[in-house]
């Protein structure tokens, strides 16, 4: 496939290496607003840019009928708008807050655990994410996906970002975001009671899992139209 990489930063560069190893050709890579004539050389685009750029990048892809896999986080307030444009343009779109196989399995584990724990009021849940200090958004997209899934399966009503030990109400899930040197991405879900704690945790050791998942998603998407998630790609 001919691939356009929108956002040639830490992830864009890792994606380039993995795509080349899988015999794809990178026909366009940019860290600036899209030049349409360059984009049109591609069969598929992969966006790992910045929160302020993702919506324009992906809707430009829809308008020019280039399928797009987007991993950029921190722009999700415009997700429904993006889906609408995709449908109007008969485009192809997959958004994943986290493209790694391990995290997508962890999403399933989190959902199953939330269903089980919803029957036991004595346990209070919290979510913690740790990332490198260059990350622009907080909490991480992955932490938001995990928390939204817990909300769907429990009596909790909303979540709250905790930065300075803020209080939370009984029905709020605290989401703690920490920034430490070069941490690639660590997510922990903890159910705590006065007697014991139950925790599940995913630790990324490198960016390769995210990048491989994104390339696999782009391969899967490139001949389709519609709006998809990694559950569709992985058959979960
Ligand atoms: N879904 C997933 O699996 C994963 C998602 N992510 C997400 O991917 C995104 C990128 O992460 P990462 O690579 O670490 O970040 P980086 O900051 O390393 O890369 C972002 C790149 O986007 C560039 N950029 C700025 N404006 C535009 C624009 N208009 N169009 C295209 N590119 C632009 C930046 O350029 P400049 O530096 O010049 O501003 C930079 O090169 C983040 O939102 C992150 O949360 C990260 C890992 C996994
Ligand atoms: O910015 C990152 O690095 C990461 N961002 C994604 C997120 O916000 O969840 C995925 C991964 O954790 C790495």
Coordinates of N, CA and C and ligand atoms in Angstrom, one line a residue, residues 6-12 30-34 47-51 53 57 70-74 96-100 132 134-135 137 207 210, ligand 1:
X6 N 0.5 11.3 8.6 CA 0.2 12.7 9.1 C 0.6 12.9 10.5
X7 N 1.7 13.6 10.7 CA 2.3 13.7 12.1 C 3.5 12.8 12.1
X8 N 4.7 13.4 11.8 CA 5.9 12.7 11.7 C 6.8 13.0 12.9
X9 N 6.2 12.6 14.1 CA 6.9 12.7 15.4 C 7.3 11.4 15.8
X10 N 7.3 11.2 17.2 CA 7.7 9.9 17.7 C 7.0 8.7 17.1
X11 N 5.7 8.8 17.1 CA 4.9 7.7 16.5 C 5.0 7.6 15.0
X12 N 4.9 8.8 14.3 CA 5.0 8.8 12.9 C 6.3 8.1 12.4
X30 N 4.3 14.2 6.8 CA 4.2 15.6 7.1 C 4.0 15.9 8.6
X31 N 4.5 17.0 9.1 CA 4.2 17.5 10.4 C 3.6 18.9 10.3
X32 N 3.0 19.1 9.1 CA 2.3 20.4 8.8 C 1.0 20.2 8.3
X33 N 0.1 21.2 8.1 CA -1.2 21.0 7.5 C -1.0 20.3 6.1
X34 N -2.0 19.5 5.8 CA -2.0 18.6 4.6 C -1.8 19.4 3.3
X47 N -2.9 9.0 10.9 CA -2.7 10.3 11.6 C -2.3 10.1 13.0
X48 N -1.1 10.5 13.3 CA -0.6 10.6 14.7 C 0.0 11.9 14.9
X49 N -0.9 12.9 15.0 CA -0.4 14.3 15.0 C -0.6 14.9 16.4
X50 N -1.3 16.0 16.4 CA -1.6 16.7 17.7 C -3.1 17.0 17.8
X51 N -3.5 17.2 19.1 CA -5.0 17.4 19.3 C -5.6 18.5 18.4
X53 N -4.8 19.4 15.4 CA -4.7 19.2 14.0 C -5.5 18.0 13.5
X57 N -7.2 17.2 9.7 CA -6.5 16.2 8.9 C -7.4 15.0 8.5
X70 N -6.7 6.9 12.6 CA -6.3 8.0 13.5 C -6.0 7.5 14.9
X71 N -4.8 7.8 15.4 CA -4.4 7.4 16.8 C -4.2 8.7 17.6
X72 N -4.4 9.8 17.1 CA -4.2 11.1 17.9 C -5.3 11.1 18.9
X73 N -4.8 11.5 20.1 CA -5.8 11.6 21.3 C -6.0 13.1 21.6
X74 N -7.0 13.4 22.4 CA -7.1 14.8 22.9 C -8.0 15.6 22.0
X96 N -8.6 4.9 17.1 CA -8.2 4.0 18.3 C -7.5 4.9 19.3
X97 N -8.0 4.9 20.5 CA -7.2 5.7 21.5 C -5.9 4.9 21.8
X98 N -5.9 3.6 21.5 CA -4.7 2.8 21.6 C -4.8 1.6 20.6
X99 N -3.8 1.5 19.7 CA -3.8 0.5 18.7 C -3.1 -0.8 19.1
X100 N -2.5 -0.8 20.2 CA -1.7 -2.0 20.5 C -2.7 -3.2 20.8
X132 N 5.1 9.9 29.4 CA 6.2 10.8 29.3 C 5.8 12.2 29.4
X134 N 6.4 14.7 27.6 CA 6.1 15.5 26.4 C 4.6 15.4 25.9
X135 N 3.9 14.5 26.6 CA 2.5 14.3 26.2 C 1.7 15.6 26.4
X137 N -1.8 15.9 26.0 CA -3.2 15.8 26.5 C -3.2 15.0 27.8
X207 N 7.1 1.9 21.7 CA 6.0 2.4 20.9 C 5.6 1.4 19.8
X210 N 2.0 0.1 19.5 CA 1.0 1.1 19.0 C 1.1 1.2 17.5
Ligands
LIG1 N1 -3.6 5.5 19.5 C1 -2.4 5.1 19.9 O1 -2.1 3.9 19.9 C2 -1.4 6.1 20.3 C3 -1.7 7.4 20.3 N2 -0.7 8.3 20.5 C4 -1.1 9.7 20.2 O2 -0.6 10.1 19.0 C5 -0.3 11.5 19.0 C6 1.2 11.7 18.6 O3 2.0 11.2 19.5 P1 3.6 11.3 19.4 O4 4.1 10.8 18.1 O5 4.2 10.8 20.7 O6 3.7 12.9 19.5 P2 4.9 13.8 18.8 O7 4.7 15.2 19.4 O8 6.2 13.2 18.8 O9 4.4 13.9 17.3 C7 3.3 14.7 16.8 C8 3.8 15.3 15.5 O10 2.7 16.0 14.9 C9 3.2 17.1 14.2 N3 2.2 18.1 13.8 C10 1.9 19.3 14.3 N4 0.9 19.9 13.6 C11 0.6 19.0 12.6 C12 -0.4 19.0 11.6 N5 -1.2 20.1 11.3 N6 -0.5 17.9 10.8 C13 0.3 16.9 11.0 N7 1.2 16.8 12.0 C14 1.4 17.9 12.8 C15 4.2 17.6 15.2 O11 5.1 18.6 14.6 P3 5.8 19.7 15.6 O12 6.6 18.9 16.5 O13 6.6 20.5 14.6 O14 4.7 20.5 16.2 C16 4.9 16.3 15.6 O15 5.9 16.0 14.7 C17 -0.7 12.0 20.4 O16 -2.0 12.5 20.4 C18 -0.6 10.7 21.2 O17 -1.4 10.7 22.4 C19 0.6 8.0 20.8 C20 0.9 6.7 20.9 C21 0.0 5.6 20.7

